[in-house]
Amino acid sequence: MTNPFRTLKAGNRMQQVSEVVNSWNEWDPLEEIVVGSADGANFEPTEPGNRPQIRNAPPGTPFPSGPKSAEAVDRANEELAGLVSLLESEGVRVRRPAPHDFSQSVRTPDFEAANQYCAVCPRDVMITIGNEIIEAPMSRRSRYFEFQPYRELVYEYWNADPRVVWTTAPKPSMADKMYRDGFWDWPLAERHERMHSFEFCVTQDEVVFDAADMSRFGRDIVVQESMTTNRAGISWLKRHLEPKGFRVRPVHFPLDFFPSHIDCTFVPLRPGLVLTNPDRPLREGEEKLFLANDWELVDAPEPTTGNDEMPEFCQSSKWLSMNVLSIGPNKVICEQQEKPLQELLYKLDFEVFPVPFRNVFEYGGSLHCATWDVRRVGAGEDYFPNSDYQPLA
Ligand code: ABU
């Protein structure tokens, strides 16, 4: 086995980083990435952690079940292939998930799910933090085994460099008791009343998080408390990452009543600049860390899809518009029809690469969700030298 590493400058110190797995933030120059695939995708089943609905259908209309149509899969795969071509033309090595039978049911001692979902969104499951790959526990039953299509790749990376660390976070039971009864039926007024308590469909008793609730800022990992990440999940991340020198910073967006994954809400584009969601401001006070460290928070423009124009089976919000993928500190891939966002990015001195991606939306994400970056050129910098971080006691 070789022992591949390179030495890079991180602030005023030198740091050895792996040549195989190395990614500390969302914007360093990209070298290797996994792009999802719609092959074998199924409709997401109704379960305690998810109540999918057909957009604009009368209440009670049943959501489809079983495999997605071949046409829908082909349409999404064509756009994913377009992203692959673009990335390769920029010199990025692209990897893909292994085939997986998502029509298989899942049965554990604690639950059953009629089928699984898809491998379109590796971001939800997998995260690279420095030289470490973490597989998230996940929050939904149909996604319990979603790490499987990435295992061959993980073994390849792990075998290629002894510096690579691989962690699977503890799996929660996903038993009925892990979920809060009634959450999906709360009337809007009740959600409004409860919006500052951040209580969602998962309870606080077991470790729950999806990887896509984290955003990487070098030594700082910003993590959203949401329907898919609870406080026990954030505690686990703190206990796991703090001894390695990371600071885990919980954030909250009280006006998002169904928060799931931070990458349509708070999207760092380069050091000192975060794209923010005007409908989902940070909890009062949480902006101070960013402002005290000279970060600028810039609101994304209104998406070009109103909520009504999103694909009928898409469970995500119109803010998939801001789910961009950075391939360098001044290079951003953006959905082709999102002209207002592209204009903003040009004004902010980015090189913008538009690609069509709307047919991927019904699989739960756009460009950031549909990818998992494995290697970027860069080291673990401190972008928040000015802070009073409270580590776990
Ligand atoms: N998977 C990201 C979806 C986030 C949103 O709907 O805003």
mmCIF file of C-alpha atoms and ligand atoms in Angstrom:
data_model
loop_
_atom_site.group_PDB
_atom_site.id
_atom_site.type_symbol
_atom_site.label_atom_id
_atom_site.label_comp_id
_atom_site.label_asym_id
_atom_site.label_seq_id
_atom_site.Cartn_x
_atom_site.Cartn_y
_atom_site.Cartn_z
ATOM 1 C CA MET A 1 0.000 0.000 0.000
ATOM 2 C CA THR A 2 1.276 3.485 -0.777
ATOM 3 C CA ASN A 3 1.078 6.162 1.846
ATOM 4 C CA PRO A 4 -0.110 9.117 -0.188
ATOM 5 C CA PHE A 5 -0.285 12.544 1.391
ATOM 6 C CA ARG A 6 0.492 16.126 0.581
ATOM 7 C CA THR A 7 1.567 18.928 2.864
ATOM 8 C CA LEU A 8 -0.496 22.113 2.751
ATOM 9 C CA LYS A 9 -0.562 25.349 4.663
ATOM 10 C CA ALA A 10 -3.459 25.771 7.109
ATOM 11 C CA GLY A 11 -3.294 29.271 8.600
ATOM 12 C CA ASN A 12 0.209 29.608 9.990
ATOM 13 C CA ARG A 13 0.901 25.877 10.345
ATOM 14 C CA MET A 14 1.647 23.082 7.872
ATOM 15 C CA GLN A 15 -0.762 20.149 7.671
ATOM 16 C CA GLN A 16 -0.350 16.731 6.036
ATOM 17 C CA VAL A 17 -3.533 15.770 4.206
ATOM 18 C CA SER A 18 -4.575 12.532 2.491
ATOM 19 C CA GLU A 19 -4.300 12.305 -1.294
ATOM 20 C CA VAL A 20 -7.385 10.079 -1.261
ATOM 21 C CA VAL A 21 -9.999 11.564 1.102
ATOM 22 C CA ASN A 22 -9.644 15.221 1.987
ATOM 23 C CA SER A 23 -12.441 17.764 2.125
ATOM 24 C CA TRP A 24 -12.809 20.439 4.799
ATOM 25 C CA ASN A 25 -15.338 22.843 3.391
ATOM 26 C CA GLU A 26 -17.895 23.378 0.646
ATOM 27 C CA TRP A 27 -15.758 25.466 -1.717
ATOM 28 C CA ASP A 28 -12.124 24.372 -2.069
ATOM 29 C CA PRO A 29 -11.033 23.273 -5.587
ATOM 30 C CA LEU A 30 -12.769 19.970 -6.274
ATOM 31 C CA GLU A 31 -10.815 16.871 -7.311
ATOM 32 C CA GLU A 32 -13.084 13.859 -6.747
ATOM 33 C CA ILE A 33 -16.815 13.567 -6.216
ATOM 34 C CA VAL A 34 -19.604 10.997 -6.183
ATOM 35 C CA VAL A 35 -22.630 11.875 -8.329
ATOM 36 C CA GLY A 36 -25.906 10.072 -7.525
ATOM 37 C CA SER A 37 -27.895 7.834 -9.862
ATOM 38 C CA ALA A 38 -31.640 7.388 -10.352
ATOM 39 C CA ASP A 39 -31.267 3.732 -11.354
ATOM 40 C CA GLY A 40 -33.798 1.585 -9.531
ATOM 41 C CA ALA A 41 -35.379 4.543 -7.708
ATOM 42 C CA ASN A 42 -38.639 3.957 -5.854
ATOM 43 C CA PHE A 43 -41.262 6.313 -4.480
ATOM 44 C CA GLU A 44 -40.615 7.152 -0.863
ATOM 45 C CA PRO A 45 -43.079 5.299 1.370
ATOM 46 C CA THR A 46 -45.274 6.951 3.966
ATOM 47 C CA GLU A 47 -43.705 6.344 7.376
ATOM 48 C CA PRO A 48 -43.527 8.112 10.769
ATOM 49 C CA GLY A 49 -40.591 10.242 9.586
ATOM 50 C CA ASN A 50 -42.130 11.216 6.270
ATOM 51 C CA ARG A 51 -45.559 11.866 4.839
ATOM 52 C CA PRO A 52 -45.056 12.404 1.105
ATOM 53 C CA GLN A 53 -47.797 14.223 -0.770
ATOM 54 C CA ILE A 54 -48.547 14.867 -4.416
ATOM 55 C CA ARG A 55 -48.237 18.605 -4.979
ATOM 56 C CA ASN A 56 -51.514 20.405 -5.556
ATOM 57 C CA ALA A 57 -53.543 17.181 -5.297
ATOM 58 C CA PRO A 58 -56.755 17.132 -3.225
ATOM 59 C CA PRO A 59 -56.144 16.101 0.408
ATOM 60 C CA GLY A 60 -56.201 12.340 0.840
ATOM 61 C CA THR A 61 -54.937 11.583 -2.679
ATOM 62 C CA PRO A 62 -52.689 8.568 -2.171
ATOM 63 C CA PHE A 63 -49.005 8.996 -2.935
ATOM 64 C CA PRO A 64 -47.739 6.407 -5.451
ATOM 65 C CA SER A 65 -45.702 3.474 -4.229
ATOM 66 C CA GLY A 66 -43.145 1.113 -5.734
ATOM 67 C CA PRO A 67 -40.653 1.807 -8.537
ATOM 68 C CA LYS A 68 -40.550 5.162 -10.355
ATOM 69 C CA SER A 69 -41.380 4.989 -14.059
ATOM 70 C CA ALA A 70 -38.582 4.202 -16.515
ATOM 71 C CA GLU A 71 -39.237 7.601 -18.166
ATOM 72 C CA ALA A 72 -38.816 9.506 -14.894
ATOM 73 C CA VAL A 73 -35.621 7.596 -14.121
ATOM 74 C CA ASP A 74 -34.237 8.239 -17.622
ATOM 75 C CA ARG A 75 -35.031 11.966 -17.438
ATOM 76 C CA ALA A 76 -33.194 12.307 -14.126
ATOM 77 C CA ASN A 77 -30.291 10.130 -15.253
ATOM 78 C CA GLU A 78 -29.840 12.265 -18.362
ATOM 79 C CA GLU A 79 -29.418 15.376 -16.227
ATOM 80 C CA LEU A 80 -27.119 13.577 -13.797
ATOM 81 C CA ALA A 81 -25.018 12.494 -16.801
ATOM 82 C CA GLY A 82 -24.874 16.149 -17.903
ATOM 83 C CA LEU A 83 -23.488 17.075 -14.498
ATOM 84 C CA VAL A 84 -20.938 14.255 -14.752
ATOM 85 C CA SER A 85 -19.763 15.544 -18.175
ATOM 86 C CA LEU A 86 -19.429 19.086 -16.880
ATOM 87 C CA LEU A 87 -17.438 17.981 -13.835
ATOM 88 C CA GLU A 88 -15.150 15.815 -15.948
ATOM 89 C CA SER A 89 -14.583 18.663 -18.380
ATOM 90 C CA GLU A 90 -13.375 20.674 -15.366
ATOM 91 C CA GLY A 91 -10.869 17.950 -14.498
ATOM 92 C CA VAL A 92 -12.848 16.413 -11.629
ATOM 93 C CA ARG A 93 -12.829 12.625 -11.159
ATOM 94 C CA VAL A 94 -16.431 11.430 -10.895
ATOM 95 C CA ARG A 95 -17.513 8.214 -9.183
ATOM 96 C CA ARG A 96 -20.999 6.668 -9.084
ATOM 97 C CA PRO A 97 -22.949 4.555 -6.562
ATOM 98 C CA ALA A 98 -23.163 0.774 -7.075
ATOM 99 C CA PRO A 99 -26.466 -0.667 -8.348
ATOM 100 C CA HIS A 100 -28.933 -1.382 -5.554
ATOM 101 C CA ASP A 101 -32.409 -2.924 -5.486
ATOM 102 C CA PHE A 102 -34.476 -0.192 -3.845
ATOM 103 C CA SER A 103 -37.694 -2.159 -4.325
ATOM 104 C CA GLN A 104 -36.559 -4.501 -1.525
ATOM 105 C CA SER A 105 -38.463 -4.118 1.717
ATOM 106 C CA VAL A 106 -36.611 -3.435 4.967
ATOM 107 C CA ARG A 107 -37.261 -5.385 8.132
ATOM 108 C CA THR A 108 -35.433 -5.046 11.427
ATOM 109 C CA PRO A 109 -36.566 -6.144 14.911
ATOM 110 C CA ASP A 110 -38.099 -2.663 15.333
ATOM 111 C CA PHE A 111 -39.780 -1.750 12.041
ATOM 112 C CA GLU A 112 -40.684 -2.672 8.505
ATOM 113 C CA ALA A 113 -40.691 -0.486 5.393
ATOM 114 C CA ALA A 114 -42.316 -1.596 2.147
ATOM 115 C CA ASN A 115 -39.441 -0.406 -0.017
ATOM 116 C CA GLN A 116 -36.319 1.759 -0.022
ATOM 117 C CA TYR A 117 -35.822 5.027 -1.891
ATOM 118 C CA CYS A 118 -32.911 5.796 -4.236
ATOM 119 C CA ALA A 119 -29.240 6.738 -4.587
ATOM 120 C CA VAL A 120 -29.818 10.145 -6.161
ATOM 121 C CA CYS A 121 -28.720 12.102 -3.078
ATOM 122 C CA PRO A 122 -25.468 10.778 -1.589
ATOM 123 C CA ARG A 123 -25.146 14.083 0.314
ATOM 124 C CA ASP A 124 -27.943 13.010 2.652
ATOM 125 C CA VAL A 125 -26.058 9.910 3.781
ATOM 126 C CA MET A 126 -22.329 10.488 3.368
ATOM 127 C CA ILE A 127 -20.049 13.298 4.494
ATOM 128 C CA THR A 128 -16.304 13.877 4.274
ATOM 129 C CA ILE A 129 -14.819 15.827 7.167
ATOM 130 C CA GLY A 130 -11.092 16.228 6.595
ATOM 131 C CA ASN A 131 -9.718 12.692 6.098
ATOM 132 C CA GLU A 132 -12.797 11.050 7.605
ATOM 133 C CA ILE A 133 -15.862 9.606 5.905
ATOM 134 C CA ILE A 134 -18.934 9.490 8.132
ATOM 135 C CA GLU A 135 -22.021 7.472 7.259
ATOM 136 C CA ALA A 136 -25.023 9.174 8.845
ATOM 137 C CA PRO A 137 -27.500 7.179 10.977
ATOM 138 C CA MET A 138 -30.392 8.627 8.920
ATOM 139 C CA SER A 139 -33.856 9.545 10.124
ATOM 140 C CA ARG A 140 -36.227 7.544 7.903
ATOM 141 C CA ARG A 141 -36.848 3.826 7.753
ATOM 142 C CA SER A 142 -36.780 3.595 3.958
ATOM 143 C CA ARG A 143 -33.280 5.130 4.011
ATOM 144 C CA TYR A 144 -31.841 2.892 6.741
ATOM 145 C CA PHE A 145 -29.667 0.962 4.286
ATOM 146 C CA GLU A 146 -28.933 3.826 1.897
ATOM 147 C CA PHE A 147 -25.220 3.632 2.748
ATOM 148 C CA GLN A 148 -24.994 0.351 0.848
ATOM 149 C CA PRO A 149 -24.538 1.732 -2.702
ATOM 150 C CA TYR A 150 -21.468 3.659 -1.430
ATOM 151 C CA ARG A 151 -19.743 0.840 0.479
ATOM 152 C CA GLU A 152 -17.558 -0.365 -2.407
ATOM 153 C CA LEU A 153 -16.242 3.150 -2.836
ATOM 154 C CA VAL A 154 -15.689 3.578 0.883
ATOM 155 C CA TYR A 155 -13.667 0.359 1.003
ATOM 156 C CA GLU A 156 -11.648 1.510 -1.984
ATOM 157 C CA TYR A 157 -10.787 4.826 -0.287
ATOM 158 C CA TRP A 158 -10.148 3.163 3.060
ATOM 159 C CA ASN A 159 -7.826 0.577 1.498
ATOM 160 C CA ALA A 160 -5.966 3.191 -0.542
ATOM 161 C CA ASP A 161 -4.652 5.274 2.355
ATOM 162 C CA PRO A 162 -4.163 4.319 6.015
ATOM 163 C CA ARG A 163 -4.855 7.942 6.914
ATOM 164 C CA VAL A 164 -8.471 7.581 5.806
ATOM 165 C CA VAL A 165 -10.832 7.207 8.758
ATOM 166 C CA TRP A 166 -14.236 5.620 8.252
ATOM 167 C CA THR A 167 -16.990 5.995 10.813
ATOM 168 C CA THR A 168 -20.534 4.685 10.788
ATOM 169 C CA ALA A 169 -22.611 6.643 13.259
ATOM 170 C CA PRO A 170 -24.858 4.585 15.577
ATOM 171 C CA LYS A 171 -28.067 3.449 13.935
ATOM 172 C CA PRO A 172 -31.210 4.506 15.813
ATOM 173 C CA SER A 173 -33.994 1.971 16.291
ATOM 174 C CA MET A 174 -36.473 3.866 14.089
ATOM 175 C CA ALA A 175 -39.111 2.119 16.199
ATOM 176 C CA ASP A 176 -42.495 3.854 16.571
ATOM 177 C CA LYS A 177 -41.375 5.391 19.867
ATOM 178 C CA MET A 178 -38.559 7.288 18.110
ATOM 179 C CA TYR A 179 -41.136 9.477 16.358
ATOM 180 C CA ARG A 180 -43.473 12.124 17.697
ATOM 181 C CA ASP A 181 -47.100 11.146 17.271
ATOM 182 C CA GLY A 182 -49.282 13.709 15.568
ATOM 183 C CA PHE A 183 -46.475 15.865 14.141
ATOM 184 C CA TRP A 184 -47.760 15.651 10.573
ATOM 185 C CA ASP A 185 -51.271 16.642 11.640
ATOM 186 C CA TRP A 186 -50.457 19.734 13.715
ATOM 187 C CA PRO A 187 -52.475 22.667 12.364
ATOM 188 C CA LEU A 188 -50.461 25.625 11.077
ATOM 189 C CA ALA A 189 -51.344 27.721 14.135
ATOM 190 C CA GLU A 190 -49.848 25.053 16.399
ATOM 191 C CA ARG A 191 -46.679 24.878 14.272
ATOM 192 C CA HIS A 192 -46.399 28.634 14.589
ATOM 193 C CA GLU A 193 -46.756 28.445 18.356
ATOM 194 C CA ARG A 194 -44.141 25.706 18.573
ATOM 195 C CA MET A 195 -41.681 27.214 16.098
ATOM 196 C CA HIS A 196 -39.189 28.268 18.770
ATOM 197 C CA SER A 197 -39.198 24.872 20.480
ATOM 198 C CA PHE A 198 -37.688 23.037 17.479
ATOM 199 C CA GLU A 199 -39.636 19.856 18.151
ATOM 200 C CA PHE A 200 -40.163 17.881 14.954
ATOM 201 C CA CYS A 201 -41.158 14.357 13.914
ATOM 202 C CA VAL A 202 -38.182 12.683 15.608
ATOM 203 C CA THR A 203 -37.960 12.703 19.406
ATOM 204 C CA GLN A 204 -34.762 13.494 21.313
ATOM 205 C CA ASP A 205 -34.058 10.056 22.800
ATOM 206 C CA GLU A 206 -31.876 8.452 20.112
ATOM 207 C CA VAL A 207 -29.033 9.688 17.927
ATOM 208 C CA VAL A 208 -30.544 10.866 14.641
ATOM 209 C CA PHE A 209 -28.964 12.878 11.872
ATOM 210 C CA ASP A 210 -28.801 13.053 8.097
ATOM 211 C CA ALA A 211 -25.421 14.157 6.750
ATOM 212 C CA ALA A 212 -27.020 16.943 4.703
ATOM 213 C CA ASP A 213 -27.917 18.883 7.848
ATOM 214 C CA MET A 214 -24.214 19.744 8.185
ATOM 215 C CA SER A 215 -22.280 22.420 6.371
ATOM 216 C CA ARG A 216 -18.491 22.398 6.554
ATOM 217 C CA PHE A 217 -16.529 25.577 7.262
ATOM 218 C CA GLY A 218 -13.010 24.180 7.902
ATOM 219 C CA ARG A 219 -12.628 23.590 11.635
ATOM 220 C CA ASP A 220 -16.265 24.573 12.152
ATOM 221 C CA ILE A 221 -19.159 22.280 11.337
ATOM 222 C CA VAL A 222 -22.478 24.096 11.246
ATOM 223 C CA VAL A 223 -25.417 21.757 11.879
ATOM 224 C CA GLN A 224 -29.118 22.446 11.626
ATOM 225 C CA GLU A 225 -31.592 21.078 14.155
ATOM 226 C CA SER A 226 -34.394 19.705 11.992
ATOM 227 C CA MET A 227 -36.874 16.957 11.169
ATOM 228 C CA THR A 228 -33.866 14.860 10.161
ATOM 229 C CA THR A 229 -31.342 15.836 12.880
ATOM 230 C CA ASN A 230 -32.134 15.953 16.589
ATOM 231 C CA ARG A 231 -30.231 17.196 19.648
ATOM 232 C CA ALA A 232 -28.867 13.715 20.454
ATOM 233 C CA GLY A 233 -27.490 13.612 16.905
ATOM 234 C CA ILE A 234 -25.802 16.976 17.420
ATOM 235 C CA SER A 235 -24.369 15.797 20.778
ATOM 236 C CA TRP A 236 -22.958 12.706 19.085
ATOM 237 C CA LEU A 237 -21.307 14.908 16.447
ATOM 238 C CA LYS A 238 -19.851 17.158 19.133
ATOM 239 C CA ARG A 239 -18.433 14.263 21.142
ATOM 240 C CA HIS A 240 -17.049 12.660 18.005
ATOM 241 C CA LEU A 241 -15.584 15.734 16.326
ATOM 242 C CA GLU A 242 -14.475 18.016 19.176
ATOM 243 C CA PRO A 243 -11.530 15.785 20.229
ATOM 244 C CA LYS A 244 -10.327 16.037 16.616
ATOM 245 C CA GLY A 245 -10.220 19.828 16.885
ATOM 246 C CA PHE A 246 -13.578 20.660 15.278
ATOM 247 C CA ARG A 247 -16.199 23.001 16.686
ATOM 248 C CA VAL A 248 -19.762 21.839 16.083
ATOM 249 C CA ARG A 249 -22.178 24.768 15.920
ATOM 250 C CA PRO A 250 -25.915 24.107 16.026
ATOM 251 C CA VAL A 251 -28.073 26.564 14.060
ATOM 252 C CA HIS A 252 -31.831 27.058 13.834
ATOM 253 C CA PHE A 253 -34.204 28.534 11.291
ATOM 254 C CA PRO A 254 -37.459 29.113 13.212
ATOM 255 C CA LEU A 255 -39.551 30.084 10.180
ATOM 256 C CA ASP A 256 -38.893 26.764 8.449
ATOM 257 C CA PHE A 257 -41.675 24.562 9.827
ATOM 258 C CA PHE A 258 -40.449 21.418 8.023
ATOM 259 C CA PRO A 259 -36.657 21.782 8.079
ATOM 260 C CA SER A 260 -34.709 18.970 6.458
ATOM 261 C CA HIS A 261 -31.130 19.481 5.226
ATOM 262 C CA ILE A 262 -29.302 22.777 5.495
ATOM 263 C CA ASP A 263 -28.267 23.097 1.858
ATOM 264 C CA CYS A 264 -31.362 24.968 0.677
ATOM 265 C CA THR A 265 -31.144 27.377 3.594
ATOM 266 C CA PHE A 266 -27.571 28.337 4.476
ATOM 267 C CA VAL A 267 -24.993 27.727 1.739
ATOM 268 C CA PRO A 268 -21.372 28.874 2.115
ATOM 269 C CA LEU A 269 -19.857 29.770 -1.262
ATOM 270 C CA ARG A 270 -16.322 30.817 -0.331
ATOM 271 C CA PRO A 271 -14.494 32.134 2.745
ATOM 272 C CA GLY A 272 -16.487 35.093 4.031
ATOM 273 C CA LEU A 273 -19.668 34.549 2.008
ATOM 274 C CA VAL A 274 -22.839 32.563 2.772
ATOM 275 C CA LEU A 275 -25.889 32.442 0.508
ATOM 276 C CA THR A 276 -28.917 32.714 2.795
ATOM 277 C CA ASN A 277 -32.614 31.971 2.356
ATOM 278 C CA PRO A 278 -34.770 35.110 2.813
ATOM 279 C CA ASP A 279 -37.750 32.982 3.933
ATOM 280 C CA ARG A 280 -35.652 31.222 6.603
ATOM 281 C CA PRO A 281 -33.609 33.663 8.681
ATOM 282 C CA LEU A 282 -31.257 32.366 11.364
ATOM 283 C CA ARG A 283 -32.530 32.352 14.951
ATOM 284 C CA GLU A 284 -31.852 35.776 16.408
ATOM 285 C CA GLY A 285 -28.309 35.884 17.792
ATOM 286 C CA GLU A 286 -26.922 33.026 15.690
ATOM 287 C CA GLU A 287 -25.811 35.469 12.985
ATOM 288 C CA LYS A 288 -23.376 37.083 15.438
ATOM 289 C CA LEU A 289 -20.671 34.423 14.968
ATOM 290 C CA PHE A 290 -20.619 35.045 11.229
ATOM 291 C CA LEU A 291 -20.692 38.825 11.447
ATOM 292 C CA ALA A 292 -17.987 38.877 14.150
ATOM 293 C CA ASN A 293 -15.719 36.967 11.770
ATOM 294 C CA ASP A 294 -16.402 39.207 8.764
ATOM 295 C CA TRP A 295 -18.688 36.800 6.949
ATOM 296 C CA GLU A 296 -21.256 38.369 4.677
ATOM 297 C CA LEU A 297 -24.730 36.809 4.561
ATOM 298 C CA VAL A 298 -26.295 37.423 1.140
ATOM 299 C CA ASP A 299 -29.936 36.516 0.460
ATOM 300 C CA ALA A 300 -30.654 34.336 -2.554
ATOM 301 C CA PRO A 301 -33.166 35.803 -5.024
ATOM 302 C CA GLU A 302 -36.680 34.405 -5.380
ATOM 303 C CA PRO A 303 -36.506 31.006 -7.178
ATOM 304 C CA THR A 304 -37.874 30.878 -10.719
ATOM 305 C CA THR A 305 -40.161 27.968 -9.808
ATOM 306 C CA GLY A 306 -43.032 28.959 -7.601
ATOM 307 C CA ASN A 307 -44.016 26.179 -5.205
ATOM 308 C CA ASP A 308 -46.777 25.291 -7.708
ATOM 309 C CA GLU A 309 -44.393 24.665 -10.578
ATOM 310 C CA MET A 310 -42.240 22.093 -8.832
ATOM 311 C CA PRO A 311 -42.506 18.467 -10.102
ATOM 312 C CA GLU A 312 -45.655 16.869 -8.689
ATOM 313 C CA PHE A 313 -43.813 14.151 -6.733
ATOM 314 C CA CYS A 314 -41.091 16.470 -5.411
ATOM 315 C CA GLN A 315 -41.189 16.791 -1.604
ATOM 316 C CA SER A 316 -38.587 19.565 -1.455
ATOM 317 C CA SER A 317 -39.144 23.308 -1.522
ATOM 318 C CA LYS A 318 -38.677 25.803 -4.352
ATOM 319 C CA TRP A 319 -35.409 26.695 -2.586
ATOM 320 C CA LEU A 320 -33.702 23.835 -4.388
ATOM 321 C CA SER A 321 -32.745 26.860 -6.503
ATOM 322 C CA MET A 322 -29.932 27.632 -4.033
ATOM 323 C CA ASN A 323 -28.715 24.029 -3.767
ATOM 324 C CA VAL A 324 -25.631 24.874 -5.820
ATOM 325 C CA LEU A 325 -22.366 22.937 -6.040
ATOM 326 C CA SER A 326 -19.074 24.812 -5.683
ATOM 327 C CA ILE A 327 -16.163 23.337 -7.589
ATOM 328 C CA GLY A 328 -13.747 26.037 -6.482
ATOM 329 C CA PRO A 329 -13.824 29.219 -4.393
ATOM 330 C CA ASN A 330 -14.946 31.190 -7.464
ATOM 331 C CA LYS A 331 -16.697 28.493 -9.510
ATOM 332 C CA VAL A 332 -20.297 27.465 -8.916
ATOM 333 C CA ILE A 333 -22.586 25.030 -10.739
ATOM 334 C CA CYS A 334 -26.146 26.342 -10.756
ATOM 335 C CA GLU A 335 -29.458 25.059 -12.149
ATOM 336 C CA GLN A 336 -29.860 26.300 -15.725
ATOM 337 C CA GLN A 337 -33.193 28.100 -15.319
ATOM 338 C CA GLU A 338 -32.220 29.969 -12.152
ATOM 339 C CA LYS A 339 -31.181 33.142 -13.996
ATOM 340 C CA PRO A 340 -31.716 35.544 -11.057
ATOM 341 C CA LEU A 341 -29.364 33.490 -8.884
ATOM 342 C CA GLN A 342 -26.849 33.254 -11.725
ATOM 343 C CA GLU A 343 -26.963 37.083 -12.073
ATOM 344 C CA LEU A 344 -26.276 37.461 -8.372
ATOM 345 C CA LEU A 345 -23.365 35.019 -8.560
ATOM 346 C CA TYR A 346 -21.859 36.894 -11.519
ATOM 347 C CA LYS A 347 -22.106 40.134 -9.549
ATOM 348 C CA LEU A 348 -20.289 38.426 -6.683
ATOM 349 C CA ASP A 349 -17.457 37.548 -9.134
ATOM 350 C CA PHE A 350 -18.187 33.857 -9.547
ATOM 351 C CA GLU A 351 -17.706 31.879 -12.715
ATOM 352 C CA VAL A 352 -21.115 30.225 -13.145
ATOM 353 C CA PHE A 353 -21.736 26.863 -14.854
ATOM 354 C CA PRO A 354 -25.458 26.406 -15.600
ATOM 355 C CA VAL A 355 -26.772 22.845 -16.064
ATOM 356 C CA PRO A 356 -30.366 21.593 -16.468
ATOM 357 C CA PHE A 357 -31.372 19.704 -13.317
ATOM 358 C CA ARG A 358 -35.135 20.101 -12.767
ATOM 359 C CA ASN A 359 -35.864 16.454 -13.531
ATOM 360 C CA VAL A 360 -33.737 15.464 -10.560
ATOM 361 C CA PHE A 361 -35.853 17.533 -8.160
ATOM 362 C CA GLU A 362 -38.449 14.827 -7.554
ATOM 363 C CA TYR A 363 -35.690 12.692 -6.004
ATOM 364 C CA GLY A 364 -35.285 15.172 -3.170
ATOM 365 C CA GLY A 365 -32.479 17.461 -4.217
ATOM 366 C CA SER A 366 -30.535 19.488 -6.689
ATOM 367 C CA LEU A 367 -26.815 19.838 -7.421
ATOM 368 C CA HIS A 368 -25.431 19.810 -3.872
ATOM 369 C CA CYS A 369 -27.750 17.051 -2.654
ATOM 370 C CA ALA A 370 -26.965 14.843 -5.656
ATOM 371 C CA THR A 371 -23.245 14.792 -4.891
ATOM 372 C CA TRP A 372 -20.764 13.840 -2.165
ATOM 373 C CA ASP A 373 -17.355 15.445 -2.453
ATOM 374 C CA VAL A 374 -14.526 13.148 -1.463
ATOM 375 C CA ARG A 375 -11.484 15.260 -2.207
ATOM 376 C CA ARG A 376 -10.826 18.966 -2.522
ATOM 377 C CA VAL A 377 -7.466 20.738 -2.492
ATOM 378 C CA GLY A 378 -7.183 22.370 0.904
ATOM 379 C CA ALA A 379 -6.530 21.970 4.592
ATOM 380 C CA GLY A 380 -8.464 22.506 7.809
ATOM 381 C CA GLU A 381 -8.516 26.285 8.202
ATOM 382 C CA ASP A 382 -10.013 28.299 11.047
ATOM 383 C CA TYR A 383 -12.504 30.733 9.518
ATOM 384 C CA PHE A 384 -13.904 31.795 12.919
ATOM 385 C CA PRO A 385 -10.924 32.907 15.019
ATOM 386 C CA ASN A 386 -13.195 35.337 16.805
ATOM 387 C CA SER A 387 -15.564 33.192 18.845
ATOM 388 C CA ASP A 388 -16.395 31.933 22.307
ATOM 389 C CA TYR A 389 -17.095 28.293 21.492
ATOM 390 C CA GLN A 390 -18.638 26.206 24.273
ATOM 391 C CA PRO A 391 -17.282 22.650 24.040
ATOM 392 C CA LEU A 392 -19.170 19.832 25.712
ATOM 393 C CA ALA A 393 -18.287 19.696 29.389
HETATM 394 N N1 ABU B 1 -33.037 17.909 0.464
HETATM 395 C C1 ABU B 1 -33.052 19.304 0.568
HETATM 396 C C2 ABU B 1 -34.463 19.870 0.645
HETATM 397 C C3 ABU B 1 -34.511 21.128 1.396
HETATM 398 C C4 ABU B 1 -35.747 21.943 1.140
HETATM 399 O O1 ABU B 1 -36.767 21.412 0.719
HETATM 400 O O2 ABU B 1 -35.728 23.169 1.322
#
